[in-house]
Short mmCIF file of C-alpha atoms and ligand atoms in Angstrom, two decimals:
data_model
loop_
_atom_site.label_atom_id
_atom_site.label_comp_id
_atom_site.label_asym_id
_atom_site.label_seq_id
_atom_site.Cartn_x
_atom_site.Cartn_y
_atom_site.Cartn_z
CA UNK G 1 1.36 -20.78 34.14
CA UNK G 2 0.46 -24.02 35.93
CA UNK G 3 -2.55 -24.43 33.74
CA UNK G 4 -0.42 -23.78 30.70
CA UNK G 5 2.17 -26.39 31.68
CA UNK G 6 -0.47 -28.98 32.51
CA UNK G 7 -2.92 -28.51 29.68
CA UNK G 8 -1.27 -26.93 26.72
CA UNK G 9 0.08 -29.19 24.08
CA UNK G 10 1.93 -26.84 21.76
CA UNK G 11 2.24 -27.52 18.08
CA UNK G 12 5.91 -28.38 17.61
CA UNK G 13 6.71 -26.81 14.28
CA UNK G 14 9.43 -28.55 12.34
CA UNK G 15 9.25 -26.63 9.08
CA UNK G 16 7.15 -24.26 7.09
CA UNK G 17 6.68 -23.04 3.59
CA UNK G 18 4.27 -20.53 2.08
CA UNK G 19 1.18 -20.49 4.27
CA UNK G 20 1.74 -23.93 5.73
CA UNK G 21 3.33 -25.00 9.01
CA UNK G 22 4.34 -28.64 9.40
CA UNK G 23 4.79 -30.23 12.82
CA UNK G 24 7.29 -32.89 13.85
CA UNK G 25 4.70 -35.61 13.19
CA UNK G 26 4.18 -34.40 9.65
CA UNK G 27 0.76 -32.80 10.24
CA UNK G 28 0.27 -29.55 8.40
CA UNK G 29 -1.61 -26.42 9.41
CA UNK G 30 -2.52 -23.35 7.42
CA UNK G 31 -0.99 -20.43 9.28
CA UNK G 32 -3.99 -18.16 9.75
CA UNK G 33 -1.96 -15.78 11.87
CA UNK G 34 1.16 -15.48 9.67
CA UNK G 35 3.16 -16.36 12.78
CA UNK G 36 2.13 -13.37 14.83
CA UNK G 37 1.31 -11.11 11.89
CA UNK G 38 4.82 -11.15 10.50
CA UNK G 39 5.05 -13.52 7.59
CA UNK G 40 3.58 -11.23 4.93
CA UNK G 41 5.27 -13.08 2.05
CA UNK G 42 4.72 -16.59 3.37
CA UNK G 43 7.21 -18.74 5.21
CA UNK G 44 10.61 -19.37 3.69
CA UNK G 45 10.01 -17.32 0.58
CA UNK G 46 12.80 -18.59 -1.69
CA UNK G 47 14.05 -15.09 -2.47
CA UNK G 48 14.27 -14.16 1.20
CA UNK G 49 16.03 -17.40 2.04
CA UNK G 50 18.49 -16.76 -0.79
CA UNK G 51 19.09 -13.18 0.39
CA UNK G 52 19.78 -14.45 3.89
CA UNK G 53 22.12 -17.13 2.64
CA UNK G 54 24.04 -14.73 0.40
CA UNK G 55 24.35 -12.12 3.11
CA UNK G 56 25.47 -14.69 5.67
CA UNK G 57 28.27 -15.78 3.37
CA UNK G 58 29.44 -12.19 2.90
CA UNK G 59 28.92 -10.56 6.31
CA UNK G 60 26.88 -11.64 9.31
CA UNK G 61 27.44 -8.74 11.61
CA UNK G 62 29.15 -5.44 11.98
CA UNK G 63 28.42 -2.51 14.24
CA UNK G 64 26.66 0.50 12.75
CA UNK G 65 29.01 2.83 14.57
CA UNK G 66 31.63 4.59 12.55
CA UNK G 67 30.92 1.87 10.01
CA UNK G 68 28.08 0.87 7.81
CA UNK G 69 27.40 -1.86 5.28
CA UNK G 70 25.75 -1.93 1.87
CA UNK G 71 22.57 -3.70 2.96
CA UNK G 72 21.74 -1.07 5.60
CA UNK G 73 22.52 1.82 3.28
CA UNK G 74 20.51 0.42 0.39
CA UNK G 75 17.63 -0.55 2.65
CA UNK G 76 17.43 2.96 4.11
CA UNK G 77 17.32 4.52 0.64
CA UNK G 78 14.76 2.05 -0.70
CA UNK G 79 12.58 2.33 2.39
CA UNK G 80 12.49 6.13 2.17
CA UNK G 81 11.33 5.72 -1.43
CA UNK G 82 8.15 3.94 -0.28
CA UNK G 83 7.70 5.72 3.07
CA UNK G 84 4.88 8.16 3.89
CA UNK G 85 5.82 11.54 2.40
CA UNK G 86 8.31 13.64 4.27
CA UNK G 87 9.86 10.75 6.18
CA UNK G 88 13.33 10.61 4.74
CA UNK G 89 15.56 9.56 7.62
CA UNK G 90 15.75 6.07 9.09
CA UNK G 91 16.87 4.69 12.43
CA UNK G 92 17.27 0.89 12.47
CA UNK G 93 16.67 -1.31 15.45
CA UNK G 94 15.70 -4.90 15.98
CA UNK G 95 12.09 -5.31 17.07
CA UNK G 96 8.76 -3.55 17.02
CA UNK G 97 8.75 -2.48 20.67
CA UNK G 98 12.11 -0.88 20.21
CA UNK G 99 11.03 0.93 17.08
CA UNK G 100 8.35 2.65 19.19
CA UNK G 101 10.69 3.13 22.15
CA UNK G 102 13.04 4.92 19.75
CA UNK G 103 10.15 7.10 18.56
CA UNK G 104 9.34 8.06 22.17
CA UNK G 105 12.94 8.89 22.99
CA UNK G 106 13.29 10.92 19.81
CA UNK G 107 10.22 12.98 20.75
CA UNK G 108 11.42 13.50 24.33
CA UNK G 109 14.97 14.42 23.39
CA UNK G 110 13.83 16.64 20.54
CA UNK G 111 11.74 18.82 22.84
CA UNK G 112 14.35 18.65 25.61
CA UNK G 113 16.96 20.28 23.43
CA UNK G 114 14.76 22.40 21.22
CA UNK G 115 13.18 24.77 23.68
CA UNK G 116 10.24 22.79 25.11
CA UNK G 117 11.79 20.67 27.92
CA UNK G 118 8.46 20.36 29.76
CA UNK G 119 7.11 18.17 27.02
CA UNK G 120 7.53 14.79 28.75
CA UNK G 121 4.15 13.10 28.25
CA UNK G 122 2.42 11.14 25.52
CA UNK G 123 -1.11 10.59 24.34
CA UNK G 124 -2.34 7.18 23.23
CA UNK G 125 -5.59 5.25 22.83
CA UNK G 126 -7.45 3.02 25.19
CA UNK G 127 -6.79 -0.52 24.02
CA UNK G 128 -3.46 0.52 22.48
CA UNK G 129 -0.62 -1.96 22.15
CA UNK G 130 2.85 -0.72 21.29
CA UNK G 131 5.06 -3.51 22.58
CA UNK G 132 6.76 -4.81 25.67
CA UNK G 133 9.52 -2.49 26.88
CA UNK G 134 8.79 -0.41 29.96
CA UNK G 135 8.72 2.77 27.88
CA UNK G 136 6.09 1.59 25.43
CA UNK G 137 4.12 -0.20 28.14
CA UNK G 138 3.20 3.31 29.31
CA UNK G 139 1.40 3.87 26.02
CA UNK G 140 -0.39 0.55 26.24
CA UNK G 141 -4.07 0.38 27.03
CA UNK G 142 -4.68 -3.37 27.36
CA UNK G 143 -5.04 -4.08 31.07
CA UNK G 144 -3.29 -7.44 31.32
CA UNK G 145 -0.18 -6.03 29.69
CA UNK G 146 -0.17 -2.81 31.67
CA UNK G 147 -1.65 -3.26 35.11
CA UNK G 148 1.25 -4.95 36.96
CA UNK G 149 3.54 -2.10 35.90
CA UNK G 150 1.07 0.77 36.10
CA UNK G 151 2.84 2.49 39.01
CA UNK G 152 6.21 2.46 37.29
CA UNK G 153 5.33 3.97 33.92
CA UNK G 154 5.89 7.29 32.17
CA UNK G 155 2.88 9.59 32.35
CA UNK G 156 0.50 9.10 29.46
CA UNK G 157 -2.99 10.38 28.63
CA UNK G 158 -5.25 7.61 27.37
CA UNK G 159 -8.17 8.78 25.29
CA UNK G 160 -11.18 6.68 24.25
CA UNK G 161 -10.64 4.44 21.26
CA UNK G 162 -12.33 5.42 17.98
CA UNK G 163 -12.59 1.65 17.34
CA UNK G 164 -15.89 1.60 19.15
CA UNK G 165 -18.20 3.15 16.52
CA UNK G 166 -20.50 4.53 19.22
CA UNK G 167 -17.55 6.40 20.74
CA UNK G 168 -15.76 7.59 17.60
CA UNK G 169 -17.01 11.15 17.90
CA UNK G 170 -16.19 11.19 21.58
CA UNK G 171 -12.66 9.95 20.85
CA UNK G 172 -12.10 12.84 18.49
CA UNK G 173 -13.35 15.37 20.99
CA UNK G 174 -11.25 13.81 23.73
CA UNK G 175 -8.13 14.04 21.61
CA UNK G 176 -8.77 17.71 20.83
CA UNK G 177 -9.46 18.58 24.45
CA UNK G 178 -6.48 16.61 25.77
CA UNK G 179 -3.98 18.13 23.36
CA UNK G 180 -5.30 21.67 23.65
CA UNK G 181 -5.26 21.60 27.46
CA UNK G 182 -1.92 19.88 27.84
CA UNK G 183 0.03 20.99 24.78
CA UNK G 184 2.83 22.39 26.95
CA UNK G 185 3.47 18.93 28.38
CA UNK G 186 2.81 16.66 25.41
CA UNK G 187 5.75 15.33 23.42
CA UNK G 188 3.73 13.23 21.01
CA UNK G 189 0.53 11.43 20.12
CA UNK G 190 1.12 7.76 19.34
CA UNK G 191 -1.45 5.76 17.37
CA UNK G 192 -1.86 2.38 15.73
CA UNK G 193 -3.40 3.74 12.54
CA UNK G 194 -6.78 2.28 11.44
CA UNK G 195 -6.45 -1.06 13.25
CA UNK G 196 -5.73 -1.59 16.95
CA UNK G 197 -4.37 -5.11 16.68
CA UNK G 198 -3.92 -6.50 20.17
CA UNK G 199 -7.10 -4.74 21.38
CA UNK G 200 -9.00 -7.30 19.29
CA UNK G 201 -8.52 -6.10 15.72
CA UNK G 202 -10.54 -2.95 16.33
CA UNK G 203 -10.90 -1.10 13.06
CA UNK G 204 -11.64 2.61 12.99
CA UNK G 205 -12.40 5.32 10.48
CA UNK G 206 -9.25 6.81 8.90
CA UNK G 207 -10.88 10.24 9.27
CA UNK G 208 -9.66 10.04 12.88
CA UNK G 209 -6.08 10.14 11.60
CA UNK G 210 -6.75 13.28 9.57
CA UNK G 211 -8.26 14.92 12.63
CA UNK G 212 -5.29 13.82 14.74
CA UNK G 213 -2.96 15.34 12.15
CA UNK G 214 -4.83 18.64 12.34
CA UNK G 215 -4.77 18.74 16.13
CA UNK G 216 -1.06 17.90 16.24
CA UNK G 217 -0.31 20.57 13.63
CA UNK G 218 -2.32 23.18 15.48
CA UNK G 219 -0.41 22.61 18.74
CA UNK G 220 2.88 21.60 17.13
CA UNK G 221 2.92 18.17 18.77
CA UNK G 222 4.51 15.18 17.05
CA UNK G 223 2.26 12.53 15.56
CA UNK G 224 3.68 9.01 15.65
CA UNK G 225 2.15 6.10 13.74
CA UNK G 226 3.03 2.66 14.99
CA UNK G 227 2.72 0.67 11.76
CA UNK G 228 4.49 -2.38 13.17
CA UNK G 229 1.38 -4.43 12.45
CA UNK G 230 -0.50 -2.31 9.89
CA UNK G 231 2.41 -1.48 7.59
CA UNK G 232 3.52 -3.41 4.53
CA UNK G 233 0.08 -3.83 3.03
CA UNK G 234 -1.61 -5.55 5.95
CA UNK G 235 -4.66 -3.28 5.64
CA UNK G 236 -4.49 -2.86 1.83
CA UNK G 237 -2.17 0.02 0.94
CA UNK G 238 1.51 -0.02 1.90
CA UNK G 239 0.80 1.98 5.07
CA UNK G 240 -2.45 2.27 6.99
CA UNK G 241 -1.77 6.03 6.98
CA UNK G 242 -2.47 5.93 3.24
CA UNK G 243 -6.17 5.30 3.93
CA UNK G 244 -6.29 8.79 5.39
CA UNK G 245 -3.85 10.44 3.02
CA UNK G 246 -1.87 11.83 5.92
CA UNK G 247 1.77 11.47 6.89
CA UNK G 248 2.91 11.36 10.51
CA UNK G 249 6.15 12.87 11.83
CA UNK G 250 7.41 9.41 12.76
CA UNK G 251 6.49 5.94 11.48
CA UNK G 252 7.54 2.71 13.20
CA UNK G 253 7.81 -0.53 11.26
CA UNK G 254 8.75 -4.12 12.16
CA UNK G 255 6.92 -7.48 11.78
CA UNK G 256 6.32 -7.57 7.99
CA UNK G 257 9.30 -5.27 7.51
CA UNK G 258 11.58 -8.32 7.45
CA UNK G 259 8.90 -10.59 6.01
CA UNK G 260 8.75 -12.21 9.44
CA UNK G 261 12.17 -13.79 8.97
CA UNK G 262 14.41 -11.93 11.40
CA UNK G 263 14.16 -9.42 14.23
CA UNK G 264 14.54 -6.14 12.40
CA UNK G 265 12.78 -2.80 12.73
CA UNK G 266 12.97 0.81 11.64
CA UNK G 267 11.80 4.20 12.85
CA UNK G 268 11.36 6.74 10.06
CA UNK G 269 11.44 10.44 10.87
CA UNK G 270 10.94 13.80 9.23
CA UNK G 271 13.75 16.12 8.30
CA UNK G 272 12.68 18.52 11.05
CA UNK G 273 13.21 15.88 13.72
CA UNK G 274 16.51 14.84 12.20
CA UNK G 275 17.72 18.43 12.24
CA UNK G 276 16.76 18.77 15.89
CA UNK G 277 19.67 16.49 16.73
CA UNK G 278 22.36 18.41 14.83
CA UNK G 279 24.84 20.65 16.65
CA UNK G 280 27.15 19.79 19.53
CA UNK G 281 27.93 16.20 20.49
CA UNK G 282 25.51 16.31 23.46
CA UNK G 283 22.65 16.82 20.98
CA UNK G 284 23.17 13.51 19.20
CA UNK G 285 20.80 10.62 19.70
CA UNK G 286 22.76 8.12 21.78
CA UNK G 287 20.85 4.95 21.23
CA UNK G 288 22.34 1.79 19.89
CA UNK G 289 21.37 -1.77 20.58
CA UNK G 290 24.20 -4.08 19.64
CA UNK G 291 22.32 -5.52 16.69
CA UNK G 292 20.73 -2.31 15.38
CA UNK G 293 20.69 -2.48 11.59
CA UNK G 294 22.31 -5.91 11.53
CA UNK G 295 23.34 -7.06 8.03
CA UNK G 296 21.27 -10.25 7.97
CA UNK G 297 18.07 -8.42 8.88
CA UNK G 298 18.88 -5.56 6.53
CA UNK G 299 19.55 -7.85 3.57
CA UNK G 300 16.28 -9.69 4.10
CA UNK G 301 14.30 -6.47 4.64
CA UNK G 302 15.72 -5.07 1.43
CA UNK G 303 14.73 -8.19 -0.47
CA UNK G 304 11.22 -7.92 1.03
CA UNK G 305 10.81 -4.51 -0.62
CA UNK G 306 12.00 -5.88 -3.94
CA UNK G 307 9.59 -8.81 -3.75
CA UNK G 308 6.73 -6.45 -2.86
CA UNK G 309 7.42 -4.50 -6.01
CA UNK G 310 8.33 -7.25 -8.44
CA UNK G 311 5.64 -9.70 -7.37
CA UNK G 312 3.04 -6.90 -7.11
CA UNK G 313 2.10 -8.12 -3.68
CA UNK G 314 -0.25 -5.24 -2.83
CA UNK G 315 -2.24 -5.41 -6.08
CA UNK G 316 -2.51 -9.16 -6.00
CA UNK G 317 -3.81 -9.13 -2.44
CA UNK G 318 -6.84 -7.02 -3.42
CA UNK G 319 -9.03 -9.92 -4.63
CA UNK G 320 -7.92 -12.02 -1.65
CA UNK G 321 -9.04 -9.24 0.67
CA UNK G 322 -12.48 -9.22 -1.03
CA UNK G 323 -12.78 -12.97 -0.55
CA UNK G 324 -11.99 -12.49 3.12
CA UNK G 325 -14.47 -9.62 3.48
CA UNK G 326 -17.24 -11.72 1.89
CA UNK G 327 -16.49 -14.72 4.06
CA UNK G 328 -16.53 -12.64 7.25
CA UNK G 329 -19.75 -10.93 6.38
CA UNK G 330 -21.31 -14.41 6.02
CA UNK G 331 -19.73 -15.51 9.30
CA UNK G 332 -21.32 -12.57 11.11
CA UNK G 333 -24.69 -14.24 10.56
CA UNK G 334 -23.72 -17.45 12.39
CA UNK G 335 -25.40 -18.02 15.75
CA UNK G 336 -23.08 -17.04 18.61
CA UNK G 337 -21.19 -14.50 16.52
CA UNK G 338 -21.66 -10.94 17.72
CA UNK G 339 -20.14 -9.13 14.77
CA UNK G 340 -17.42 -9.28 12.14
CA UNK G 341 -15.15 -6.79 10.41
CA UNK G 342 -12.29 -6.70 7.96
CA UNK G 343 -9.91 -4.41 6.17
CA UNK G 344 -7.34 -5.60 3.68
CA UNK G 345 -5.75 -8.81 4.90
CA UNK G 346 -7.07 -8.57 8.47
CA UNK G 347 -10.47 -9.87 9.51
CA UNK G 348 -12.00 -10.59 12.89
CA UNK G 349 -15.19 -11.72 14.51
CA UNK G 350 -16.41 -11.47 18.10
CA UNK G 351 -17.79 -14.54 19.82
CA UNK G 352 -20.64 -13.74 22.14
CA UNK G 353 -19.99 -14.24 25.85
CA UNK G 354 -17.08 -13.11 28.00
CA UNK G 355 -14.99 -10.31 26.60
CA UNK G 356 -11.36 -9.35 27.02
CA UNK G 357 -7.98 -10.89 26.47
CA UNK G 358 -8.52 -13.61 29.08
CA UNK G 359 -11.84 -14.85 27.68
CA UNK G 360 -11.55 -18.39 26.41
CA UNK G 361 -14.19 -18.89 23.70
CA UNK G 362 -11.55 -18.07 21.10
CA UNK G 363 -9.39 -20.90 22.40
CA UNK G 364 -12.18 -23.38 21.76
CA UNK G 365 -12.19 -22.23 18.14
CA UNK G 366 -8.41 -22.62 18.15
CA UNK G 367 -8.79 -26.26 19.28
CA UNK G 368 -11.40 -27.00 16.62
CA UNK G 369 -9.33 -25.36 13.90
CA UNK G 370 -6.25 -27.24 14.96
CA UNK G 371 -8.06 -30.56 14.53
CA UNK G 372 -9.04 -29.40 11.06
CA UNK G 373 -5.53 -28.31 10.07
CA UNK G 374 -5.34 -24.57 10.67
CA UNK G 375 -3.59 -22.34 13.21
CA UNK G 376 -5.95 -19.64 14.47
CA UNK G 377 -4.62 -17.96 17.58
CA UNK G 378 -7.38 -15.80 19.15
CA UNK G 379 -7.35 -12.61 21.18
CA UNK G 380 -9.76 -13.57 23.97
CA UNK G 381 -13.19 -13.88 22.38
CA UNK G 382 -11.97 -12.36 19.12
CA UNK G 383 -11.16 -14.85 16.39
CA UNK G 384 -9.19 -13.35 13.54
CA UNK G 385 -7.08 -14.12 10.52
CA UNK G 386 -4.00 -12.26 9.31
CA UNK G 387 -2.73 -14.57 6.58
CA UNK G 388 0.25 -13.95 4.34
CA UNK G 389 -0.55 -11.31 1.73
CA UNK G 390 0.30 -13.81 -1.00
CA UNK G 391 -1.53 -16.81 0.46
CA UNK G 392 -2.54 -19.04 -2.48
CA UNK G 393 -6.29 -18.87 -3.16
CA UNK G 394 -6.74 -22.57 -2.47
CA UNK G 395 -5.12 -22.20 0.97
CA UNK G 396 -7.18 -19.13 1.70
CA UNK G 397 -10.40 -20.94 0.79
CA UNK G 398 -9.40 -23.85 2.97
CA UNK G 399 -8.57 -21.50 5.86
CA UNK G 400 -11.95 -19.79 5.56
CA UNK G 401 -13.74 -23.16 5.48
CA UNK G 402 -11.92 -24.36 8.57
CA UNK G 403 -12.70 -21.09 10.30
CA UNK G 404 -16.36 -21.37 9.47
CA UNK G 405 -16.77 -24.94 10.61
CA UNK G 406 -14.72 -24.32 13.76
CA UNK G 407 -16.76 -21.27 14.74
CA UNK G 408 -19.96 -23.17 13.99
CA UNK G 409 -18.78 -26.07 16.17
CA UNK G 410 -18.10 -23.76 19.12
CA UNK G 411 -20.73 -21.08 18.78
CA UNK G 412 -23.53 -23.33 17.58
CA UNK G 413 -23.27 -25.88 20.17
C1 PLP L 501 3.73 -6.49 17.65
C2 PLP L 501 3.58 -5.06 17.86
C3 PLP L 501 4.57 -4.31 18.51
C4 PLP L 501 5.78 -4.96 19.16
O1 PLP L 501 6.62 -5.57 18.25
P1 PLP L 501 7.69 -6.65 18.78
O2 PLP L 501 8.51 -6.97 17.59
O3 PLP L 501 6.90 -7.80 19.29
O4 PLP L 501 8.47 -6.00 19.86
C5 PLP L 501 4.42 -2.95 18.60
N1 PLP L 501 3.35 -2.34 18.07
C6 PLP L 501 2.38 -3.00 17.43
C7 PLP L 501 1.24 -2.25 16.84
C8 PLP L 501 2.45 -4.39 17.32
O5 PLP L 501 1.48 -5.06 16.71
#
C-alpha cells in the first residue's frame, strides 16, 4: 500500500468512447483491458447511453419484491432466449461475485430441503477466481486472494487445473475421483469454463467441460459455470459452454452482461432447481440485495442483448479474433516471451522470469504501453488483452503494435 501511494501515478480518466480512454490532460489510451473485461461493446455505446437516459427519466429504482418493472421482465425473457439450453429461470443481482454467491446458496439450499442436507461442499479448480465475497472466496484458488481468509472459508475441494496442458488428464481424473468419493457431501462443481481469467488467462480444452458434465450427471451433483468473464462472446460464441456443447445447471453472468456500464448480474438456473424451491414459505429463496434487478441496470442489459443481435457483434468479432491470434503467435517468438495463447477476444503471453500475481515484469510492459498510448493491465508476468468485441480494426492494429513494441522493450532489454 505504501509503495502504491508513493509510486503509482494512476491514469485519471476523464472520458471514454469506443475503445479509447481519455485522461484529464487530454492524452488518449486504447483500452486493451475493456476496463476489467467488461466493456464488450466499447465505452459509452450510444445505444446503451440512450437506454440509460430513457430509463432514468422513467424509473430509476424500485424494489423487486411484490413488484416488478418492464425492463427486468423483458430482460429475463430475452436472456433466457439466448441462454444455454434448459436454463429458463433468472435471478438478478448486482455484481459478478454475488451472481456466484447466489449460485452457491441455491445449491446448498436446494439439497438442504430436497433430501440431501449433507451436501455442503463445493469443488473448484486450482487457480480459480469467482469473486470477492467470503462465500466465493472459498472457491478461489489464487493464493493472494484466498490465503488471509483460508481459515474462515466454507469447505471446498480444489482439483488441479486443466489449464496446464501437462496436467489436463490428471485434472480430469482428479475431478472423477473427488466427486465419486465425496458425492454425498458435494453440493456443486463450480468452473470458469474454458478460460481461467484471474489465474493468468489459462485456456483449457472444452472436452474437460463435457467430462465434468458426465461426472456431475452420474453422481447427480450440480454443475455451475461462472461465465462472468467468458460469457457474452468473450471467447467467441455467446457462452464459453458452447465450445463444449454442454449446458450447466446454473450459469452466472455479469461484466459484459451490462456492457460494462452498470453493476448488474444474473444467475440462470434450470427448471429442476427452480422447482426445488416451491412449496411452503420456508422453502423460498430469501435473498435480496437492495438493488437486485435495478431498472437502470436492467434497461442497459436488455439493450446490450439487442445490440449484440442487431449489430451482429459475435460474427463481426471473428476476423478480429483471427488478427489477435496471428499477432500473439508472432509475439510468442520474441525473446523473453515464454509462450502465448488466445481464444476469441482474449489473448495472453507469459513473460519469462518470476511467476504469479505479484510478479512485476507485466507492470514494466504496462509502463511502456502507457507511454505509447495503451492501457494494458497485467496479471503478474502475464500480459493480456481483452478488448471490446467491436474494437475498430485500426484501434486493434494500433493496440497490437503497442503491445509488441512494449513487450520487446521490456523482454528484449
Ligand atoms: C470478475 C469476475 C467475478 C467477480 O465479478 P465482480 O463483478 O467483480 O464481483 C467472478 N467470476 C469471474 C470469473 C470473474 O472474472
